[in-house]
PDB file of C-alpha atoms in Angstrom:
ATOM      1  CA  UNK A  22       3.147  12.308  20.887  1.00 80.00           C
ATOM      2  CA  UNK A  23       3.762  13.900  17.669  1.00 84.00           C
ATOM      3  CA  UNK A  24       1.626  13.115  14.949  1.00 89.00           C
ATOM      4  CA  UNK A  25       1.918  13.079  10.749  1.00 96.00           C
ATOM      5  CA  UNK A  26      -1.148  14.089   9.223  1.00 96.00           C
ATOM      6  CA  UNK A  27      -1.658  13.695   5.705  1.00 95.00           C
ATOM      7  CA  UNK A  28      -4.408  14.581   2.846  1.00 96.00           C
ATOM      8  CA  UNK A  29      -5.013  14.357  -0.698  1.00 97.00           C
ATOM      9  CA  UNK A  30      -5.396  10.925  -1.405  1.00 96.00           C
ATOM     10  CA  UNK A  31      -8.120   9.582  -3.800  1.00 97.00           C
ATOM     11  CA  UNK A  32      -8.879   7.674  -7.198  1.00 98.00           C
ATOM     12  CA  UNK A  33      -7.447   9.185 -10.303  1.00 98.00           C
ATOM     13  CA  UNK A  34      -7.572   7.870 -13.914  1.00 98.00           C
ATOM     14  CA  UNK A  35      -4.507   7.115 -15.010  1.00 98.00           C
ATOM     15  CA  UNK A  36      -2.432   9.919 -16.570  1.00 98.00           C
ATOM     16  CA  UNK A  37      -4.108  11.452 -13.590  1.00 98.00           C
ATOM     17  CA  UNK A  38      -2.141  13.424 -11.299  1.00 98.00           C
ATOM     18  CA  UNK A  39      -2.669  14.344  -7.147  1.00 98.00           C
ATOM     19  CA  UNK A  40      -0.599  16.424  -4.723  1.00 98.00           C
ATOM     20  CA  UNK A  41      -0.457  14.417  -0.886  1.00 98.00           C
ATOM     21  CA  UNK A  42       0.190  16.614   2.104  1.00 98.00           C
ATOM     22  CA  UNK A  43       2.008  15.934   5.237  1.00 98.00           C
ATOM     23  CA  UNK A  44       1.335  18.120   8.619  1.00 97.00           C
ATOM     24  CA  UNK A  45       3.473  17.710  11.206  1.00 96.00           C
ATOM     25  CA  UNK A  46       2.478  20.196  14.287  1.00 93.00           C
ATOM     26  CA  UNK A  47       4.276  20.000  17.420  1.00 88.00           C
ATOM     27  CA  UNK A  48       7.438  18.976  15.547  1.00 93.00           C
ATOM     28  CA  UNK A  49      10.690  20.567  15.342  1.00 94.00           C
ATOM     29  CA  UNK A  50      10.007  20.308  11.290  1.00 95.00           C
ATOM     30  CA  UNK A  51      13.315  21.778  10.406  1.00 95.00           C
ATOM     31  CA  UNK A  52      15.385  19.476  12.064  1.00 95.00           C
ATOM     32  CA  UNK A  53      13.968  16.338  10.605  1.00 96.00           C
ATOM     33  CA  UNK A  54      14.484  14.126   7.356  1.00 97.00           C
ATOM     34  CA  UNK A  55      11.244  13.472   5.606  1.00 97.00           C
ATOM     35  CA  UNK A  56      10.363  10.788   3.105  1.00 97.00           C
ATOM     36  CA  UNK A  57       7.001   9.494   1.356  1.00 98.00           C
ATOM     37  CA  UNK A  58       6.946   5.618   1.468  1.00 98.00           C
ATOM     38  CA  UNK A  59       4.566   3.158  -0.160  1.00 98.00           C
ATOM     39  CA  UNK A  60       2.732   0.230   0.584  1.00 98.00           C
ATOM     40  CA  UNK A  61       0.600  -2.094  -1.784  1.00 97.00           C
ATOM     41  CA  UNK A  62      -1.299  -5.304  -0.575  1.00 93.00           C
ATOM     42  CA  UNK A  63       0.886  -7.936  -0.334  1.00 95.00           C
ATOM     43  CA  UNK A  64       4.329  -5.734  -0.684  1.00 96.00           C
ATOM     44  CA  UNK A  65       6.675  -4.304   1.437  1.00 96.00           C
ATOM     45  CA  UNK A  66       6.769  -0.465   2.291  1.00 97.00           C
ATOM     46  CA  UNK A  67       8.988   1.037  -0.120  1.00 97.00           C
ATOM     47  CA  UNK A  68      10.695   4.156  -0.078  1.00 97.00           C
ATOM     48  CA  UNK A  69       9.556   6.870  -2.833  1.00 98.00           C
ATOM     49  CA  UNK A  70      10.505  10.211  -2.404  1.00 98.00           C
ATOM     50  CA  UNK A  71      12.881  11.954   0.390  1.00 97.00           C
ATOM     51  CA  UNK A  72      13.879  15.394   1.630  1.00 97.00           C
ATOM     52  CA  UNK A  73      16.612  17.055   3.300  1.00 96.00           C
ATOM     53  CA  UNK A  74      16.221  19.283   6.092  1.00 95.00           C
ATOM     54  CA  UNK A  75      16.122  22.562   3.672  1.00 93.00           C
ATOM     55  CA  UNK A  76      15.351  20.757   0.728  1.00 93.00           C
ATOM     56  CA  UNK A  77      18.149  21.601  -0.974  1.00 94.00           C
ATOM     57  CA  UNK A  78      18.744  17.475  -1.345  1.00 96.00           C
ATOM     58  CA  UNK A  79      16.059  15.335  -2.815  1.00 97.00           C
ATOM     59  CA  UNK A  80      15.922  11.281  -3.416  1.00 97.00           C
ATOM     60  CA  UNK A  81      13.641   9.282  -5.896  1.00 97.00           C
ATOM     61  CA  UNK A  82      13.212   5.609  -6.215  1.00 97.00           C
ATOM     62  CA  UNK A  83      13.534   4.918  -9.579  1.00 97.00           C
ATOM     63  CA  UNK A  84       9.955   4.080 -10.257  1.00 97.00           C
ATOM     64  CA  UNK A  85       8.671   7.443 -10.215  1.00 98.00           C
ATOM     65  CA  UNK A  86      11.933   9.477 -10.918  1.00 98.00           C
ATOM     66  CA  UNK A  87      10.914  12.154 -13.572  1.00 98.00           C
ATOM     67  CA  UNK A  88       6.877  12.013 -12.499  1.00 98.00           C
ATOM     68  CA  UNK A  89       6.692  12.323  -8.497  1.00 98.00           C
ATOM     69  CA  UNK A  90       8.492  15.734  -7.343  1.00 98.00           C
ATOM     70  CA  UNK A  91       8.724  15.733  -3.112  1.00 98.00           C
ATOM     71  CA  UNK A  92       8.829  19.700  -1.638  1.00 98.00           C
ATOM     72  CA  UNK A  93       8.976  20.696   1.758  1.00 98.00           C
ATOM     73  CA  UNK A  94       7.653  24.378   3.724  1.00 98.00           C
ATOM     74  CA  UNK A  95       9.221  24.504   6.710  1.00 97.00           C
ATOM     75  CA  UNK A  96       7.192  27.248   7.815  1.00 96.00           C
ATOM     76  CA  UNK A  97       4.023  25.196   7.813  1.00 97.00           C
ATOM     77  CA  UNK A  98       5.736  22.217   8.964  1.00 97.00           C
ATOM     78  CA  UNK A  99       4.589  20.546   6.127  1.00 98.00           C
ATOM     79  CA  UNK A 100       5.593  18.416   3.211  1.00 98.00           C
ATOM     80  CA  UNK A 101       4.328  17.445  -0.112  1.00 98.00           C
ATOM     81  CA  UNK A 102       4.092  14.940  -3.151  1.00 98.00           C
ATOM     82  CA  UNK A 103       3.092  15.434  -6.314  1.00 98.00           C
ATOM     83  CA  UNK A 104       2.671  12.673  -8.258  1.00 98.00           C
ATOM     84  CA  UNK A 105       1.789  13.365 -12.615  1.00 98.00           C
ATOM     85  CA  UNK A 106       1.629  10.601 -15.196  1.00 98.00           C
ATOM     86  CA  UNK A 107       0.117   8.278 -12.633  1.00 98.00           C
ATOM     87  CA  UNK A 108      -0.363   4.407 -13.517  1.00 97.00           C
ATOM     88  CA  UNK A 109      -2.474   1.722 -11.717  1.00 97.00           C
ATOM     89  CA  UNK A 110       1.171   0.187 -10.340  1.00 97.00           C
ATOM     90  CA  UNK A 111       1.172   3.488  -8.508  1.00 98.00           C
ATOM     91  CA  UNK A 112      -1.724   2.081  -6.313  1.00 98.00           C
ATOM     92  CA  UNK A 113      -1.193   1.937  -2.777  1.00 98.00           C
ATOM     93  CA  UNK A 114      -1.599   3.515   0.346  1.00 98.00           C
ATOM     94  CA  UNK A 115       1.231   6.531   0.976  1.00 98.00           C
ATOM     95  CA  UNK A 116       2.719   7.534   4.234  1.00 98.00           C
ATOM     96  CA  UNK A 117       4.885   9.794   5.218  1.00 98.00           C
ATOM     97  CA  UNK A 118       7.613   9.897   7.874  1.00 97.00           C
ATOM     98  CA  UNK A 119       9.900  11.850   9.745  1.00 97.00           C
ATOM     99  CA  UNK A 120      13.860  10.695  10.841  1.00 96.00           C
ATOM    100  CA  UNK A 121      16.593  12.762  12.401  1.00 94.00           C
ATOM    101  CA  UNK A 122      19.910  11.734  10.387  1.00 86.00           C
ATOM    102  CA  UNK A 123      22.632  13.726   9.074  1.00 81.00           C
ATOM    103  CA  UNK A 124      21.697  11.756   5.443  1.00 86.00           C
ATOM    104  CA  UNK A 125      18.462  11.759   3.892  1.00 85.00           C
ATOM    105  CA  UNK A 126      18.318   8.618   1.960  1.00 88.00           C
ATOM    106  CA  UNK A 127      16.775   6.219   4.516  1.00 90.00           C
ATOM    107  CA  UNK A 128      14.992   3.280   2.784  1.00 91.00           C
ATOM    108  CA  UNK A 129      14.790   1.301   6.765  1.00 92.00           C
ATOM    109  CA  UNK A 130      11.044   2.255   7.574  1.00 93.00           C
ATOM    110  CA  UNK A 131      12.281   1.059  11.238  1.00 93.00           C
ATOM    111  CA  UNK A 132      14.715   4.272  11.301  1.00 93.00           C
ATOM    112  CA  UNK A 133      11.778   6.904  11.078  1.00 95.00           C
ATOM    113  CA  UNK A 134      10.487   8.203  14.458  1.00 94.00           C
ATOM    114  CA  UNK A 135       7.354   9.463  13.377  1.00 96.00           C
ATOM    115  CA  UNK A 136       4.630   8.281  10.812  1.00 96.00           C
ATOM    116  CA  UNK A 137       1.421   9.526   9.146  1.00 96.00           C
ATOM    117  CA  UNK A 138      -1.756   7.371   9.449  1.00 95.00           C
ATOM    118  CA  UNK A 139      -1.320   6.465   5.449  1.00 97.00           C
ATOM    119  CA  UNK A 140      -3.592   8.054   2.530  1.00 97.00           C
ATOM    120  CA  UNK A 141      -5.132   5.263  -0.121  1.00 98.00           C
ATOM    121  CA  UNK A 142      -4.295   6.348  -3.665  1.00 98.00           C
ATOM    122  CA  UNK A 143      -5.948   4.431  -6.096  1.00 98.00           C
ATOM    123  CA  UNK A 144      -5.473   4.553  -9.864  1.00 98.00           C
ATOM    124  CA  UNK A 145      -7.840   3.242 -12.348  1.00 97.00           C
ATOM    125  CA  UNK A 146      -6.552   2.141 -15.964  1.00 94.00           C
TER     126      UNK A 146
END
Protein backbone atom coordinates (compact mmCIF):
# COMPACT_ATOMS: atom_id res chain seq x y z
CA UNK A 1 0.00 0.00 0.00
CA UNK A 2 1.48 3.15 -1.08
CA UNK A 3 1.82 5.77 1.29
CA UNK A 4 2.02 9.97 1.18
CA UNK A 5 4.28 11.23 3.65
CA UNK A 6 4.40 14.72 4.40
CA UNK A 7 6.53 17.34 6.67
CA UNK A 8 6.85 20.84 7.44
CA UNK A 9 3.92 21.73 9.18
CA UNK A 10 3.95 24.02 12.30
CA UNK A 11 2.78 27.47 13.87
CA UNK A 12 3.86 30.57 12.07
CA UNK A 13 3.00 34.24 12.83
CA UNK A 14 1.20 35.57 10.36
CA UNK A 15 3.08 37.09 7.40
CA UNK A 16 4.90 33.92 8.22
CA UNK A 17 5.74 31.64 5.55
CA UNK A 18 6.45 27.42 5.53
CA UNK A 19 7.35 25.01 2.72
CA UNK A 20 5.14 21.32 3.25
CA UNK A 21 6.65 18.25 1.67
CA UNK A 22 5.06 15.29 0.16
CA UNK A 23 7.04 11.74 -0.20
CA UNK A 24 5.62 9.33 -2.10
CA UNK A 25 8.03 6.05 -2.28
CA UNK A 26 6.89 3.05 -3.96
CA UNK A 27 4.86 5.19 -6.39
CA UNK A 28 5.06 5.51 -10.00
CA UNK A 29 5.42 9.51 -9.12
CA UNK A 30 5.55 10.52 -12.71
CA UNK A 31 2.49 9.14 -13.75
CA UNK A 32 0.29 10.70 -11.16
CA UNK A 33 -1.67 14.10 -10.64
CA UNK A 34 -0.86 15.68 -7.35
CA UNK A 35 -2.76 18.27 -5.39
CA UNK A 36 -2.49 19.88 -1.73
CA UNK A 37 -6.02 20.00 -0.14
CA UNK A 38 -7.21 21.62 3.07
CA UNK A 39 -9.23 20.94 5.89
CA UNK A 40 -10.33 23.30 8.85
CA UNK A 41 -12.62 22.17 11.82
CA UNK A 42 -15.91 22.23 10.85
CA UNK A 43 -15.22 22.67 6.83
CA UNK A 44 -15.00 20.62 4.04
CA UNK A 45 -11.59 19.54 2.40
CA UNK A 46 -10.89 21.99 -0.15
CA UNK A 47 -8.71 21.87 -2.95
CA UNK A 48 -5.55 24.38 -2.88
CA UNK A 49 -2.90 23.81 -5.09
CA UNK A 50 -2.46 21.07 -8.06
CA UNK A 51 0.20 19.69 -10.38
CA UNK A 52 0.51 18.10 -13.61
CA UNK A 53 2.47 15.16 -14.23
CA UNK A 54 5.72 17.36 -15.36
CA UNK A 55 4.61 20.35 -13.83
CA UNK A 56 4.42 22.18 -16.67
CA UNK A 57 0.44 22.84 -15.57
CA UNK A 58 -0.35 24.26 -12.20
CA UNK A 59 -3.96 25.10 -10.45
CA UNK A 60 -4.69 27.55 -7.48
CA UNK A 61 -7.86 28.06 -5.61
CA UNK A 62 -8.34 31.47 -5.52
CA UNK A 63 -7.65 31.97 -1.88
CA UNK A 64 -4.07 31.64 -2.03
CA UNK A 65 -3.43 32.42 -5.81
CA UNK A 66 -0.36 34.84 -5.84
CA UNK A 67 1.01 33.51 -2.12
CA UNK A 68 1.04 29.50 -2.21
CA UNK A 69 3.36 28.25 -5.26
CA UNK A 70 2.92 24.06 -5.62
CA UNK A 71 6.39 22.35 -7.34
CA UNK A 72 6.97 18.92 -7.99
CA UNK A 73 10.70 16.65 -8.31
CA UNK A 74 9.95 13.77 -9.90
CA UNK A 75 13.17 12.37 -9.17
CA UNK A 76 12.54 12.29 -5.45
CA UNK A 77 9.04 11.44 -5.88
CA UNK A 78 8.19 14.29 -4.06
CA UNK A 79 6.09 17.39 -4.04
CA UNK A 80 5.97 20.68 -2.37
CA UNK A 81 4.02 23.84 -1.05
CA UNK A 82 5.12 26.90 -0.22
CA UNK A 83 2.92 28.97 1.33
CA UNK A 84 4.25 33.21 2.02
CA UNK A 85 2.00 35.94 3.35
CA UNK A 86 0.25 33.44 5.57
CA UNK A 87 -3.03 34.52 7.58
CA UNK A 88 -4.81 32.76 10.51
CA UNK A 89 -7.76 31.72 7.73
CA UNK A 90 -4.89 29.69 6.35
CA UNK A 91 -5.22 27.40 9.49
CA UNK A 92 -5.85 23.92 8.93
CA UNK A 93 -4.50 20.69 8.57
CA UNK A 94 -2.90 20.06 4.76
CA UNK A 95 -2.84 16.85 2.88
CA UNK A 96 -1.70 15.87 -0.04
CA UNK A 97 -2.89 13.40 -2.68
CA UNK A 98 -2.15 11.57 -5.62
CA UNK A 99 -4.86 10.80 -8.83
CA UNK A 100 -4.16 9.30 -12.21
CA UNK A 101 -6.24 11.59 -14.78
CA UNK A 102 -5.38 12.95 -18.02
CA UNK A 103 -6.52 16.62 -16.25
CA UNK A 104 -5.12 17.96 -13.23
CA UNK A 105 -7.78 20.07 -11.78
CA UNK A 106 -9.58 17.57 -9.51
CA UNK A 107 -11.43 19.36 -6.64
CA UNK A 108 -13.49 15.50 -5.82
CA UNK A 109 -11.21 14.39 -2.79
CA UNK A 110 -13.10 10.90 -3.58
CA UNK A 111 -11.11 10.80 -7.09
CA UNK A 112 -7.53 10.66 -5.43
CA UNK A 113 -6.11 7.13 -4.88
CA UNK A 114 -3.64 7.93 -2.47
CA UNK A 115 -3.44 10.38 0.59
CA UNK A 116 -0.91 11.75 3.10
CA UNK A 117 -1.66 11.38 6.86
CA UNK A 118 -2.33 15.44 6.96
CA UNK A 119 0.26 18.11 8.52
CA UNK A 120 -1.48 20.82 11.13
CA UNK A 121 -0.52 24.33 10.06
CA UNK A 122 -1.43 26.77 12.43
CA UNK A 123 -1.19 30.54 12.08
CA UNK A 124 -1.26 32.94 14.86
CA UNK A 125 -2.48 36.69 14.24
Amino acid sequence: QVQLVESGGGLVQAGGSLRLSCAAPGLAFSNYVMGWFRQAPGKERELVAAINWNGGNTYYALSVKGRFTISRDNAKNTVYLQMNSLNPEDTAVYYCAATRSNYYVIRDPYSYNYWGQGTQVTVSS
